[in-house]
Structure formats: structure tokens, C-alpha cells
Coordinates of C-alpha atoms and ligand atoms in Angstrom, one line a residue:
M217 CA -15.6 -34.1 -17.4
T218 CA -15.0 -36.1 -14.2
A219 CA -15.2 -34.4 -10.8
I220 CA -11.4 -34.1 -10.6
E221 CA -11.2 -32.7 -14.1
T222 CA -13.9 -30.1 -13.2
E223 CA -12.0 -29.2 -10.1
T224 CA -8.7 -28.7 -11.9
F225 CA -10.4 -26.8 -14.6
L226 CA -12.1 -24.5 -12.0
E227 CA -8.7 -24.0 -10.2
Y228 CA -7.1 -23.2 -13.5
I229 CA -9.7 -20.5 -14.2
L230 CA -9.4 -19.2 -10.7
V231 CA -5.6 -18.9 -10.9
E232 CA -5.0 -18.0 -14.5
H233 CA -8.1 -16.0 -15.3
R234 CA -9.2 -14.7 -12.0
W235 CA -10.7 -11.6 -13.7
I236 CA -13.5 -13.9 -15.1
I237 CA -14.8 -14.7 -11.7
V238 CA -14.2 -11.1 -10.6
M239 CA -16.3 -9.8 -13.5
V240 CA -19.1 -12.3 -13.5
A241 CA -19.7 -12.7 -9.8
L242 CA -17.7 -10.3 -7.6
L243 CA -18.4 -7.0 -9.2
P244 CA -22.2 -7.3 -9.3
I245 CA -22.4 -8.7 -5.7
S246 CA -20.0 -5.9 -4.6
L247 CA -22.2 -3.3 -6.1
I248 CA -25.4 -4.6 -4.5
W249 CA -23.5 -4.7 -1.1
K250 CA -22.3 -1.1 -1.5
I251 CA -25.8 0.2 -2.4
W252 CA -27.4 -1.6 0.6
S253 CA -24.8 -0.6 3.2
T254 CA -24.7 3.1 2.0
F255 CA -28.5 3.2 2.3
R256 CA -28.6 1.5 5.7
N257 CA -25.9 3.8 7.2
Y258 CA -27.7 6.9 5.9
V259 CA -31.0 5.8 7.4
V260 CA -29.5 4.8 10.8
F261 CA -27.6 8.1 11.0
K262 CA -30.6 10.2 10.1
L263 CA -33.0 8.5 12.4
N264 CA -30.4 8.9 15.2
S265 CA -31.1 5.4 16.3
A266 CA -27.5 4.3 16.6
P267 CA -26.7 5.8 20.1
K268 CA -29.7 3.9 21.6
M269 CA -28.7 0.7 20.0
H270 CA -25.1 1.2 21.0
I271 CA -25.7 0.6 24.8
K272 CA -27.5 -2.6 24.0
K273 CA -24.8 -3.8 21.5
V274 CA -22.0 -3.2 24.1
K275 CA -24.0 -5.2 26.7
E276 CA -24.1 -8.1 24.1
V277 CA -20.3 -8.0 23.9
Q278 CA -20.0 -8.0 27.7
S279 CA -22.3 -10.9 28.1
Q280 CA -20.3 -13.0 25.6
V281 CA -17.1 -12.2 27.5
K282 CA -18.8 -12.9 30.8
A283 CA -19.9 -16.3 29.5
W284 CA -16.3 -17.1 28.7
L285 CA -15.2 -15.9 32.2
A286 CA -17.8 -18.3 33.8
G287 CA -16.3 -21.2 31.8
D288 CA -12.9 -22.9 32.3
R289 CA -11.2 -20.2 30.2
S290 CA -9.1 -22.7 28.4
T291 CA -9.5 -20.7 25.1
R292 CA -8.5 -17.2 24.2
L293 CA -10.6 -14.5 22.8
C294 CA -10.8 -12.7 19.4
T295 CA -13.4 -10.8 17.4
A296 CA -15.6 -13.0 15.3
R297 CA -15.0 -11.0 12.2
P298 CA -13.9 -13.6 9.7
G299 CA -10.3 -13.0 8.3
W300 CA -11.5 -12.7 4.7
Q301 CA -13.5 -9.6 5.7
A302 CA -10.5 -7.7 6.9
M303 CA -8.4 -5.6 4.5
S304 CA -5.1 -7.2 5.4
F305 CA -4.0 -9.9 3.0
R306 CA -3.4 -12.5 5.7
Q307 CA -6.0 -14.3 7.7
G308 CA -5.4 -15.3 11.4
I309 CA -5.4 -19.1 11.9
Y310 CA -6.1 -18.5 15.6
K311 CA -9.7 -17.5 14.7
K312 CA -10.5 -21.2 14.5
T313 CA -9.4 -22.1 18.0
F314 CA -10.1 -18.9 19.9
T315 CA -13.6 -18.1 21.3
N316 CA -15.1 -15.7 18.8
I317 CA -16.7 -12.6 20.2
K318 CA -19.3 -11.0 18.0
V319 CA -18.6 -7.2 17.9
N320 CA -21.3 -6.1 15.6
L321 CA -20.8 -2.4 15.9
V322 CA -21.1 -0.6 12.6
D323 CA -22.5 2.9 13.2
V324 CA -21.4 6.5 13.4
L325 CA -22.8 7.5 16.8
E326 CA -22.5 11.3 17.0
V327 CA -20.9 14.3 15.4
D328 CA -20.0 17.0 17.9
M329 CA -19.7 20.2 15.9
E330 CA -18.8 22.2 19.1
N331 CA -15.8 20.1 20.1
M332 CA -15.1 19.0 16.5
T333 CA -15.2 15.3 17.2
V334 CA -17.0 12.3 15.9
R335 CA -17.8 9.2 17.9
C336 CA -18.1 6.0 16.1
E337 CA -18.2 2.3 16.5
P338 CA -15.3 0.0 15.4
L339 CA -16.6 -1.4 12.2
V340 CA -17.4 2.0 10.7
T341 CA -15.3 2.2 7.5
M342 CA -13.4 5.2 6.1
G343 CA -15.7 5.5 3.2
Q344 CA -18.7 5.6 5.4
L345 CA -17.2 8.2 7.6
S346 CA -16.0 10.5 4.9
R347 CA -19.5 10.2 3.3
T348 CA -21.2 11.1 6.7
L349 CA -18.8 14.0 7.4
E350 CA -18.6 15.7 4.0
P351 CA -22.2 17.2 3.9
L352 CA -21.4 18.7 7.4
G353 CA -18.3 20.4 6.0
L354 CA -16.0 18.1 8.0
A355 CA -13.4 15.6 7.5
L356 CA -11.2 13.3 9.7
A357 CA -7.8 14.9 10.4
V358 CA -6.3 12.1 8.5
V359 CA -8.3 9.8 6.2
P360 CA -6.5 6.5 5.6
E361 CA -6.8 5.5 2.0
L362 CA -9.1 2.5 0.9
D363 CA -12.8 2.9 1.7
Q364 CA -13.0 -0.3 3.5
L365 CA -10.5 0.2 6.3
T366 CA -12.2 0.2 9.7
V367 CA -11.9 2.4 12.7
G368 CA -11.3 -0.7 14.9
G369 CA -8.5 -1.9 12.7
L370 CA -6.9 1.5 12.4
V371 CA -7.1 2.2 16.2
M372 CA -5.7 -1.3 17.1
G373 CA -3.2 -1.3 14.2
T374 CA -2.4 2.0 12.7
G375 CA -3.5 4.6 10.1
V376 CA -1.5 6.9 8.0
E377 CA -2.2 9.2 5.2
S378 CA -0.9 12.3 3.4
S379 CA -1.9 14.7 6.2
S380 CA -0.1 12.7 8.8
H381 CA 3.0 14.9 8.7
I382 CA 0.7 17.4 10.5
Y383 CA -1.6 15.3 12.6
G384 CA 0.3 12.1 13.1
L385 CA -1.0 8.6 13.0
F386 CA -4.6 7.5 13.6
Q387 CA -3.8 7.1 17.3
H388 CA -2.6 10.7 17.6
F389 CA -6.0 12.3 16.9
C390 CA -8.2 9.7 18.7
L391 CA -9.3 11.3 21.9
Q392 CA -11.1 8.5 23.7
Y393 CA -11.6 4.8 23.5
E394 CA -14.4 2.7 25.0
L395 CA -13.4 -1.0 25.6
V396 CA -14.9 -4.2 27.0
L397 CA -12.1 -5.8 29.0
A398 CA -11.5 -9.5 29.7
D399 CA -13.3 -9.2 33.1
G400 CA -16.4 -8.2 31.2
S401 CA -16.3 -4.5 32.4
V402 CA -16.7 -1.5 30.2
V403 CA -14.0 1.3 30.6
T404 CA -13.3 4.5 28.8
C405 CA -9.8 5.9 28.5
S406 CA -8.3 9.1 27.4
K407 CA -5.1 11.0 28.1
D408 CA -6.6 12.1 31.4
E409 CA -8.6 9.0 32.3
N410 CA -6.8 5.6 32.5
P411 CA -3.9 7.1 30.5
D412 CA -1.9 3.9 30.6
L413 CA -4.6 1.9 28.9
F414 CA -5.2 4.8 26.5
Y415 CA -1.5 4.9 25.3
A416 CA -1.2 1.1 25.2
V417 CA -4.3 0.5 23.0
P418 CA -2.7 1.6 19.6
W419 CA -0.6 -1.1 18.1
S420 CA -2.0 -3.7 20.6
Y421 CA -4.0 -5.4 17.8
G422 CA -6.9 -6.5 20.0
T423 CA -4.8 -7.9 22.8
L424 CA -6.0 -5.7 25.6
G425 CA -9.7 -5.7 25.1
F426 CA -12.5 -5.2 22.6
L427 CA -12.9 -1.7 21.3
T428 CA -16.6 -0.6 21.3
S429 CA -16.3 3.1 20.3
A430 CA -13.8 5.8 19.7
V431 CA -13.9 9.6 19.8
I432 CA -12.0 11.0 16.9
K433 CA -10.9 14.6 16.0
V434 CA -12.4 16.2 12.9
V435 CA -11.3 19.3 11.0
P436 CA -13.1 21.7 8.8
A437 CA -13.2 20.6 5.2
K438 CA -13.3 22.5 1.9
K439 CA -14.6 21.4 -1.4
Y440 CA -11.4 20.8 -3.4
I441 CA -7.8 20.0 -3.1
R442 CA -5.4 22.1 -5.1
L443 CA -2.7 19.5 -5.9
E444 CA 0.6 20.3 -7.4
Y445 CA 2.6 17.5 -9.1
R446 CA 6.4 17.9 -9.3
P447 CA 8.4 15.3 -11.3
Y448 CA 11.9 14.4 -10.4
N449 CA 14.5 12.3 -12.2
K450 CA 17.0 12.0 -9.4
L451 CA 16.3 10.2 -6.1
S452 CA 18.5 12.6 -4.1
E453 CA 16.6 15.6 -5.3
L454 CA 13.2 14.0 -4.7
S455 CA 14.2 12.9 -1.3
H456 CA 15.6 16.3 -0.4
H457 CA 12.4 18.1 -1.4
F458 CA 10.2 15.5 0.2
I459 CA 12.0 16.0 3.5
E460 CA 12.1 19.8 3.2
E461 CA 8.3 20.0 2.5
S462 CA 7.5 17.6 5.4
L463 CA 9.5 19.6 7.9
K464 CA 8.4 23.1 6.9
D465 CA 6.9 25.3 9.7
K466 CA 3.9 25.9 7.7
P467 CA 3.8 22.8 5.4
H468 CA 1.3 22.0 2.7
E469 CA -1.7 20.2 4.2
F470 CA -1.1 17.1 2.1
I471 CA 2.2 15.5 1.0
E472 CA 2.9 12.2 -0.8
A473 CA 5.2 10.9 -3.4
L474 CA 5.2 8.0 -5.8
L475 CA 8.4 6.5 -7.1
F476 CA 8.2 4.8 -10.6
T477 CA 11.8 3.8 -10.8
K478 CA 14.6 4.1 -8.3
N479 CA 15.5 7.5 -9.7
S480 CA 12.2 9.0 -10.9
G481 CA 9.1 9.9 -9.1
V482 CA 6.4 12.6 -8.6
L483 CA 6.1 14.6 -5.4
M484 CA 2.5 15.8 -4.7
T485 CA 1.7 18.7 -2.3
G486 CA -1.9 19.8 -1.7
N487 CA -4.1 22.2 0.1
M488 CA -7.8 22.5 0.7
V489 CA -9.5 25.2 -1.3
D490 CA -13.1 26.3 -1.8
K491 CA -12.8 27.4 -5.5
I492 CA -11.2 26.2 -8.6
G493 CA -8.4 28.6 -9.5
D494 CA -7.2 29.4 -13.1
D495 CA -3.7 27.9 -12.6
G496 CA -4.8 24.3 -13.2
K497 CA -7.6 22.2 -14.5
F498 CA -10.4 20.5 -12.7
N499 CA -9.9 16.7 -12.4
P500 CA -12.6 14.6 -10.9
I501 CA -10.4 11.5 -10.4
G502 CA -13.1 9.6 -8.5
K503 CA -15.4 9.3 -11.5
W504 CA -16.0 5.8 -12.7
Y505 CA -14.5 6.4 -16.0
A506 CA -11.4 8.1 -14.8
E507 CA -8.0 6.7 -15.4
W508 CA -6.4 5.0 -12.3
F509 CA -4.8 7.7 -10.2
F510 CA -1.2 6.3 -10.1
K511 CA -1.3 6.1 -13.9
Q512 CA -2.3 9.8 -14.1
V513 CA 0.6 10.6 -11.7
E514 CA 3.0 8.7 -13.9
R515 CA 2.0 10.9 -16.9
H516 CA 3.3 14.0 -15.0
L517 CA 6.6 12.2 -14.9
T518 CA 6.6 11.5 -18.6
N519 CA 5.6 15.1 -19.3
N520 CA 8.5 16.2 -17.0
R521 CA 6.7 19.4 -16.0
T522 CA 5.2 20.8 -12.8
A523 CA 1.3 20.8 -13.1
V524 CA -1.5 21.9 -10.9
E525 CA -5.0 20.3 -10.6
Y526 CA -8.1 20.8 -8.6
I527 CA -9.7 17.6 -7.3
P528 CA -12.9 17.1 -5.4
L529 CA -12.1 16.4 -1.7
R530 CA -13.6 12.9 -1.3
D531 CA -12.1 11.9 -4.7
Y532 CA -8.7 13.0 -3.3
Y533 CA -9.2 11.1 0.0
H534 CA -9.9 7.9 -1.7
R535 CA -7.7 8.4 -4.8
H536 CA -6.1 5.0 -4.5
T537 CA -9.2 3.1 -3.7
R538 CA -10.4 2.2 -7.2
S539 CA -7.1 0.4 -8.0
F540 CA -6.1 -0.6 -4.4
F541 CA -3.0 1.5 -5.0
W542 CA -1.7 -0.6 -7.9
E543 CA -2.7 -4.0 -6.6
L544 CA -5.7 -4.4 -8.9
Q545 CA -3.6 -4.4 -12.1
D546 CA -2.5 -7.9 -11.2
I547 CA -6.1 -9.1 -10.8
I548 CA -7.9 -7.3 -13.6
P549 CA -5.1 -6.5 -16.0
F550 CA -7.3 -4.6 -18.4
G551 CA -9.0 -2.7 -15.6
N552 CA -7.5 0.7 -16.7
H553 CA -8.3 0.2 -20.4
P554 CA -10.6 3.0 -21.6
I555 CA -13.2 0.6 -23.0
F556 CA -13.4 -1.2 -19.7
R557 CA -13.6 2.0 -17.7
Y558 CA -16.3 3.6 -19.7
L559 CA -18.4 0.4 -19.9
L560 CA -17.8 -1.1 -16.5
G561 CA -15.7 1.2 -14.4
W562 CA -18.8 2.1 -12.3
L563 CA -18.6 -1.4 -10.9
M564 CA -15.1 -0.9 -9.5
P565 CA -13.5 -1.7 -7.2
P566 CA -14.6 -5.2 -6.1
E567 CA -15.0 -5.7 -2.4
V568 CA -11.7 -6.9 -1.0
S569 CA -13.5 -9.3 1.3
L570 CA -15.1 -11.1 -1.7
L571 CA -11.7 -11.1 -3.5
K572 CA -10.2 -12.8 -0.5
L573 CA -13.1 -15.2 -0.1
T574 CA -12.7 -16.5 -3.6
Q575 CA -8.9 -16.7 -3.6
P576 CA -7.8 -20.3 -4.0
E577 CA -4.9 -21.8 -2.1
A578 CA -2.8 -21.7 -5.3
V579 CA -3.0 -17.9 -5.5
T580 CA -2.1 -17.5 -1.9
K581 CA 1.0 -19.7 -2.6
L582 CA 1.8 -17.6 -5.6
Y583 CA 1.6 -14.5 -3.5
D584 CA 3.8 -16.0 -0.8
K585 CA 6.5 -16.7 -3.3
A586 CA 6.3 -13.7 -5.6
H587 CA 4.5 -10.8 -4.0
V588 CA 5.4 -8.2 -1.4
I589 CA 2.9 -6.2 0.6
Q590 CA 4.8 -4.2 3.2
D591 CA 4.7 -0.8 4.8
M592 CA 8.0 0.0 6.5
L593 CA 8.2 3.1 8.7
V594 CA 11.6 4.8 9.1
P595 CA 12.8 8.2 10.3
V596 CA 12.6 10.5 7.3
E597 CA 16.3 11.3 7.2
H598 CA 17.0 7.6 6.1
L599 CA 14.6 7.8 3.1
E600 CA 17.3 7.7 0.4
K601 CA 19.3 4.9 2.0
A602 CA 16.1 2.9 2.6
I603 CA 15.1 3.2 -1.1
D604 CA 18.6 1.9 -2.0
V605 CA 18.1 -1.2 0.2
F606 CA 14.5 -1.8 -0.9
H607 CA 15.6 -1.6 -4.5
D608 CA 18.3 -4.1 -4.0
E609 CA 16.1 -6.5 -2.1
F610 CA 12.7 -6.2 -3.7
E611 CA 12.8 -3.8 -6.8
V612 CA 9.0 -3.2 -6.7
Y613 CA 7.6 -0.1 -8.3
P614 CA 5.6 2.1 -7.8
I615 CA 6.7 2.8 -4.2
W616 CA 4.4 4.8 -2.0
L617 CA 6.0 7.5 0.1
C618 CA 4.0 9.3 2.8
P619 CA 5.6 11.5 5.6
F620 CA 4.1 11.2 9.1
R621 CA 4.8 12.6 12.5
V622 CA 5.2 10.4 15.6
F623 CA 4.4 12.3 18.7
N624 CA 6.5 11.5 21.8
H625 CA 3.7 9.6 23.6
P626 CA 4.1 6.6 25.9
G627 CA 3.3 3.3 24.3
Q628 CA 4.6 0.8 21.8
L629 CA 5.8 3.3 19.2
K630 CA 8.5 4.8 21.3
I631 CA 10.8 7.3 19.4
K632 CA 14.4 7.7 20.3
T633 CA 14.5 11.4 20.9
N634 CA 13.5 13.8 23.6
A635 CA 11.8 16.2 21.1
D636 CA 8.0 16.5 21.0
S637 CA 7.8 14.5 17.9
Q638 CA 9.9 13.0 15.0
M639 CA 9.2 12.9 11.3
F640 CA 9.0 9.5 9.7
V641 CA 8.2 8.2 6.2
D642 CA 6.0 5.3 5.3
I643 CA 7.5 3.3 2.5
G644 CA 4.8 1.2 0.9
V645 CA 5.8 -1.6 -1.3
Y646 CA 3.1 -3.5 -2.9
G647 CA 3.7 -5.8 -6.0
V648 CA 5.7 -8.4 -7.6
P649 CA 9.5 -8.2 -6.8
K650 CA 11.9 -8.1 -9.7
A651 CA 15.1 -8.1 -7.7
K652 CA 17.6 -10.8 -8.7
G653 CA 17.9 -13.3 -5.9
Y654 CA 14.7 -12.3 -4.2
E655 CA 13.5 -14.9 -1.7
T656 CA 10.6 -14.1 0.5
V657 CA 12.0 -15.0 3.9
P658 CA 15.7 -13.9 3.7
S659 CA 15.0 -10.8 1.7
T660 CA 12.2 -9.7 4.1
R661 CA 14.4 -10.4 7.1
R662 CA 17.1 -8.3 5.7
I663 CA 14.7 -5.4 5.2
E664 CA 13.4 -5.9 8.7
A665 CA 16.9 -5.8 10.1
F666 CA 17.5 -2.6 8.2
V667 CA 14.3 -1.0 9.6
S668 CA 15.1 -2.0 13.1
K669 CA 18.7 -0.8 12.9
H670 CA 17.4 2.6 11.8
D671 CA 14.9 2.9 14.7
G672 CA 11.9 2.2 12.4
F673 CA 8.8 0.0 12.6
Q674 CA 7.0 -2.5 10.5
M675 CA 3.2 -2.3 10.1
L676 CA 1.4 -5.1 11.9
Y677 CA -0.8 -6.1 9.1
A678 CA 2.1 -7.2 7.0
D679 CA 4.1 -10.4 7.1
T680 CA 6.7 -10.3 9.7
Y681 CA 9.5 -12.8 9.9
T682 CA 11.1 -11.3 13.1
T683 CA 11.6 -13.6 16.2
R684 CA 9.6 -12.6 19.3
E685 CA 12.8 -11.0 20.7
E686 CA 13.4 -8.9 17.6
F687 CA 9.7 -7.9 17.6
R688 CA 9.9 -6.8 21.2
A689 CA 13.0 -4.8 20.4
M690 CA 11.2 -3.0 17.6
F691 CA 8.2 -2.1 19.6
D692 CA 8.6 -0.9 23.3
H693 CA 6.6 -3.3 25.4
T694 CA 7.3 -1.6 28.8
L695 CA 3.9 0.1 29.1
Y696 CA 2.1 -2.7 27.2
D697 CA 3.4 -5.4 29.7
K698 CA 2.5 -3.2 32.7
V699 CA -1.0 -2.8 31.4
R700 CA -1.5 -6.5 30.6
D701 CA -0.2 -7.3 34.2
S702 CA -2.7 -4.9 35.7
L703 CA -5.9 -5.8 33.9
P704 CA -7.7 -8.8 35.4
Y705 CA -7.8 -12.0 33.1
C706 CA -6.1 -10.0 30.3
K707 CA -3.3 -12.6 29.8
D708 CA -5.8 -15.5 30.0
A709 CA -7.9 -13.9 27.3
F710 CA -5.4 -12.5 24.9
P711 CA -2.0 -13.6 23.5
E712 CA 0.7 -11.0 23.2
I713 CA 0.8 -8.8 20.0
Y714 CA 3.5 -11.1 18.5
G715 CA 1.2 -14.1 19.1
K716 CA -1.3 -12.6 16.7
V717 CA 1.0 -11.3 14.0
N718 CA 3.9 -13.7 13.5
R719 CA 3.9 -15.7 10.3
N720 CA 3.0 -19.0 12.0
V721 CA -0.4 -17.9 13.2
R722 CA -1.4 -16.4 9.8
K723 CA -2.2 -18.0 6.5
Ligands
FAD54 C1 -3.4 -3.1 0.1 C2 -3.4 -2.4 1.5 C3 -3.3 -1.0 1.6 C4 -3.2 -0.4 2.8 N1 -3.2 0.9 2.9 C5 -3.2 1.6 4.0 C6 -3.1 3.0 4.0 O1 -3.1 3.7 3.0 N2 -3.0 3.6 5.2 C7 -3.0 2.9 6.4 O2 -3.0 3.4 7.4 N3 -3.1 1.5 6.3 C8 -3.1 0.8 5.2 N4 -3.2 -0.6 5.2 C9 -3.1 -1.3 6.4 C10 -4.2 -1.2 7.4 O3 -4.0 0.0 8.2 C11 -4.3 -2.4 8.4 O4 -4.7 -3.5 7.6 C12 -5.3 -2.0 9.5 O5 -5.0 -2.9 10.6 C13 -6.8 -1.9 9.2 O6 -7.3 -3.1 8.7 P1 -8.9 -3.5 8.9 O7 -9.7 -2.4 9.1 O8 -9.2 -4.5 7.9 O9 -8.8 -4.2 10.4 P2 -8.6 -5.7 10.8 O10 -7.5 -6.4 10.0 O11 -9.9 -6.3 10.9 O12 -8.1 -5.5 12.3 C14 -6.8 -5.4 12.6 C15 -6.6 -6.0 14.0 O13 -7.3 -5.1 14.9 C16 -8.0 -5.8 15.8 N5 -9.4 -5.3 16.0 C17 -10.2 -4.8 15.0 N6 -11.3 -4.3 15.5 C18 -11.3 -4.6 16.8 C19 -12.1 -4.3 18.0 N7 -13.3 -3.8 17.8 N8 -11.7 -4.7 19.2 C20 -10.5 -5.3 19.3 N9 -9.7 -5.5 18.4 C21 -10.0 -5.2 17.1 C22 -8.2 -7.2 15.3 O14 -7.8 -8.1 16.3 C23 -7.2 -7.4 14.2 O15 -6.2 -8.3 14.5 C24 -3.3 -1.2 4.0 C25 -3.4 -2.6 3.9 C26 -3.4 -3.2 2.7 C27 -3.5 -4.7 2.6
NAG55 C1 -17.3 19.4 24.7 O1 -16.2 19.1 25.6 C2 -16.4 19.5 26.9 C3 -15.1 19.3 27.6 O2 -14.5 18.1 27.3 C4 -17.6 18.9 27.5 O3 -17.7 19.4 28.8 C5 -18.8 19.2 26.7 O4 -19.9 18.5 27.2 C6 -18.6 18.8 25.2 N1 -19.7 19.3 24.4 C7 -20.6 18.5 23.9 C8 -21.6 19.1 23.1 O5 -20.6 17.3 24.2
NAG56 C1 13.3 17.2 -17.4 O1 13.3 18.6 -17.4 C2 14.5 19.2 -16.9 C3 14.3 20.7 -17.0 O2 13.1 21.2 -16.4 C4 15.7 18.7 -17.6 O3 16.9 19.2 -17.0 C5 15.8 17.2 -17.6 O4 16.8 16.7 -18.4 C6 14.5 16.6 -18.1 N1 14.5 15.2 -17.9 C7 14.0 14.3 -18.7 C8 14.2 12.8 -18.3 O5 13.6 14.6 -19.8

């Protein structure tokens, strides 16, 4: 074979049979990486060496920013974390031209059992955190799904999961942030100390400063979740019960729903318990040989009966991790086959970062044309209407539905009511659109217009086709602009949020 033939052949394998690369290379490397990082984190936490190293590591961030400050400041700043390492599908093109600041902060610093908080560095992942907290009988108030999501990404973007109807988004149960600002200083902020900065940090996407630690609220945890599955064959009924459960005075601790078609889905409500009751069976869904969770949920729909199960707590928290919700079925089509699961399931899932690193241009183009990854956040009363519109424009199933509360705080996520809080629903659409006439840009723009018109928000990690004006209308920039004006060198160092998330600066 000539070089060109070899190259086309490799490209062909990468695009058409990506699973081969995933199996032969990615899964084993991912496993070694997982074992090493779990071991390392355990040792650092046990030796309690992280807090001492923290001060030194923050100084290193400061000295890099100060070096930029001493120069001509002709470039802007961003973290040095390569785009392929982040969970979001897109990579920022700006990483190449901005000055990259190494923020190598990966440790859990302290668990405060008295005040029920955990202090951690920004690159701590959700998997690492739930593993650290579980033996102490604790859990984060909300554990965003997917092991590899980081504290930094969730603080600067957002985090939502099935207990968010009680505790809100990630920002609502973070109590303090420590940041290195563009002038090289270190500040801490909370609702009482530098409150403007504190409320502007969430959804700022790294455009105010570098996060170096966060103090986050934890809650007592129990061993299992008692999860009740209720199937529905009518959207209006599912929607009605979903809203009713979310708004109850004493709601279940966990609420989520999956839609499998426009009119059928399963509502799941759960509570923490210490013992397995006799009204349901024990189901360790996190075991390597277990069937993908969304497939198990679908069976409750086929059975058309209410069912109860008892699931180990961490298995529940990371229930969608092994199949990345349902994204993995497109990459490893036979990943849920019993033979594969029993033989090789323990290798799953591959590291998202490695998947992205080995993704050829051709696959990215394919995703551009025929793949949707979006979370749209709308006030919960618009749920049914939103599903109608999403069905017409995308027709992607399953759809993830998760209720969450937005507290009436200052900042970019301004709600249009005077009440203390407002209930929203996260509508997660991940997959290949089947709607007739689907075209990436016009279809997404129509969805964005719907979301804006109904006082909703688009998640920052997803592709946005809004103009700067539309984006600034969706997110209230009043406090954000004020904070940027007041912080020395902030506007020299960082673009606006839109400057980091619009489609032109991402590939
Ligand atoms: C398949 C899929 C499923 C998802 N599921 C969920 C879900 O269930 N729940 C949920 O809440 N979200 C979910 N998300 C979205 C997720 O919340 C965002 O991607 C989020 O921003 C976290 O990503 P990350 O940890 O990889 O952070 P990154 O993408 O690395 O960071 C996001 C931004 O934050 C900034 N940032 C990060 N660290 C720092 C720092 N130390 N200082 C300054 N700025 C910083 C960076 O500038 C970056 O632009 C999902 C995303 C995908 C692709
Ligand atoms: C708990 O919080 C209080 C008030 O914020 C503080 O004074 C105290 O030092 C904290 N306890 C610990 C162990 O840090
Ligand atoms: C599901 O069960 C209900 C009764 O519990 C019944 O009314 C309905 O027709 C069933 N739906 C399907 C699709 O079997």
C-alpha cells in the first residue's frame, strides 16, 4: 500500500469501524489510567498532603498570570487543559492563540464533617469526589452524572442532576470560591464576601478569573436508593405527574424521566434508604456485566407496570456513566450485548478524552451534520410544548428529563419572577436526529428561539447558533458586565462568555 492508501485505509477504519480502535487501544489505556488516578487520589487524600501542596500550586498559577501582566498583554488567557480532555464535545480554537495557564489542581483538600462541606480543587472529578465521600457516609447535594465531569467545569458552566429540584444547580450549593484574578491576586468570595463576584462566577465560563478551589455543601448519605419506575403511554400524563412530583412540598429526593417516544416514557422517583425492603429487588446497576441503565429503564415501559428496585448509592449516582447516557451505542454498537458485557464490560467506559483525541475530522463532520448534543432548560410548565417542538425539529430519543430549581440569586441565570425560586426542566437531547427536514443550523436556531421566548436557557457546553445580542438577551449580563468593569485587567485577559462559546471559536 502507498502512504495515501494507508492513510485512507486508516481513515476508513477510524470512521466506519471506530470500535476496533476503541477496543484495541482505548479501553486498555483507559483502564490503566483509571487504576493509576484512583490510587494516586487515595494516597494523596490519606496522607493529607493536598492542603500543603495547594498553596504552592496556587502561587504557580499566580506567577504565570503575573508573567503575562508584565508582558505586552497582547494575548488573552485561558486554562492550559487541552480541549480533548474536557467532556464537552467541542474544542475551543482559542486555546491555540491565547496564553495557556497551567492550573494543575487535582485534589480533594478537606472534608469538614462539622459544617458539612468539602473543599476541593477544580480538576477534581465527580467520580473521584463520590468515591472519597462515600466511606465517610456523605455525598454531594447533587452529583452531576458522568464520572469525569470536573468541579471547575461545573462551577464555571453548570451542573444538574436528579436531586436538583431540591438543591438547585451546582452553583446553588457551592458556598465559596477561591480565584486567581487577571491582576495576579488571589481572592475568595461567598454570599457575604465579594458577593458580586460570587454570583457572577457561575456561567462565566472562565472569563472572570481562574478557579483554584471551591467549598461545596455535602449531605448525609445512605447505602441504597429505593427507585420506583412508573411507565406512561401518554405525554400529557407523564408531564403532569413529572411536574406534580417536582413541585410537591415534600418531594422524593430524586426525580428523573426518560422519554422513549414522544408519547411514552418512564418516570423515576427515588429516596435514600439504609436497608433493602421486600417490595422490590436488589439491582446493582453499576456492575460491569449489568445491562446499560437506559435499556433497563426501557424494559419497564415494555412491561407497562410500576416497579421498585434497590440500587447501591454510587451505582445510582453514576447510572448513565457506562453508556454516556446513550451516546456509546453509536460508537460501540454491540456494547450492550451480553457476551460483550460479561467478557469485556469491566473495561467500560472508555475515557472520553481518549475518544476525542482519536476522533478523526471525518467523524467530527459527521457529528456536525447528523448529531445533536443539547441540554435546553425551560420553566417546567412548558415541558409538554417543548417536547412537541423538539419532536418536530429533532426527533431524537431517548430524551432525558430532569427537574431543577433556580433560586432567585443575582447573576447570569436571572429568573422572571419575584418568588424565591422557580422550577425548570432540563431537556437533554443526545443522538442522531430523525426529523424530516432536519438541518443543523436552522433547526437548532428554531429551538433556541423557542427556549428564549419561554424564558429558558441553553447550556454553555452545547453548540449555540445565537448571535451575541440573542445570547446576551438569554443570559442577564448586568452583574457580569459590572464585575468585569471593576476587576483590573479582566477585559484584557478574558473575552466575554459569548466569545468562548459561539460556534466560530469552537471546532
Ligand atoms: C454527553 C454529555 C453529558 C453531559 N451530562 C451532564 C449532566 O448530566 N449534568 C450536567 O450538569 N452536565 C452535563 N454535561 C455538561 C457539562 O456540565 C459541561 O460540559 C460542564 O461545563 C463540565 O465540563 P468539564 O468538566 O469537562 O469542564 P470544561 O469543559 O473543561 O470546562 C468548562 C469551562 O469552564 C472553564 N473552566 C474549567 N475549569 C476552570 C478553572 N479552574 N478556572 C477557570 N475556568 C475554568 C473553562 O474555561 C471551560 O471553558 C454533559 C455534557 C456532555 C457532553
Ligand atoms: C464551620 O463554620 C464556621 C462558621 O462559618 C467557622 O467559624 C468554623 O471554623 C467552621 N468549622 C471548621 C471545622 O472549619
Ligand atoms: C398499560 O397498562 C394500562 C393499565 O395499567 C392500560 O390501560 C394500557 O392500555 C397499557 N398500555 C399498553 C401500551 O399496553
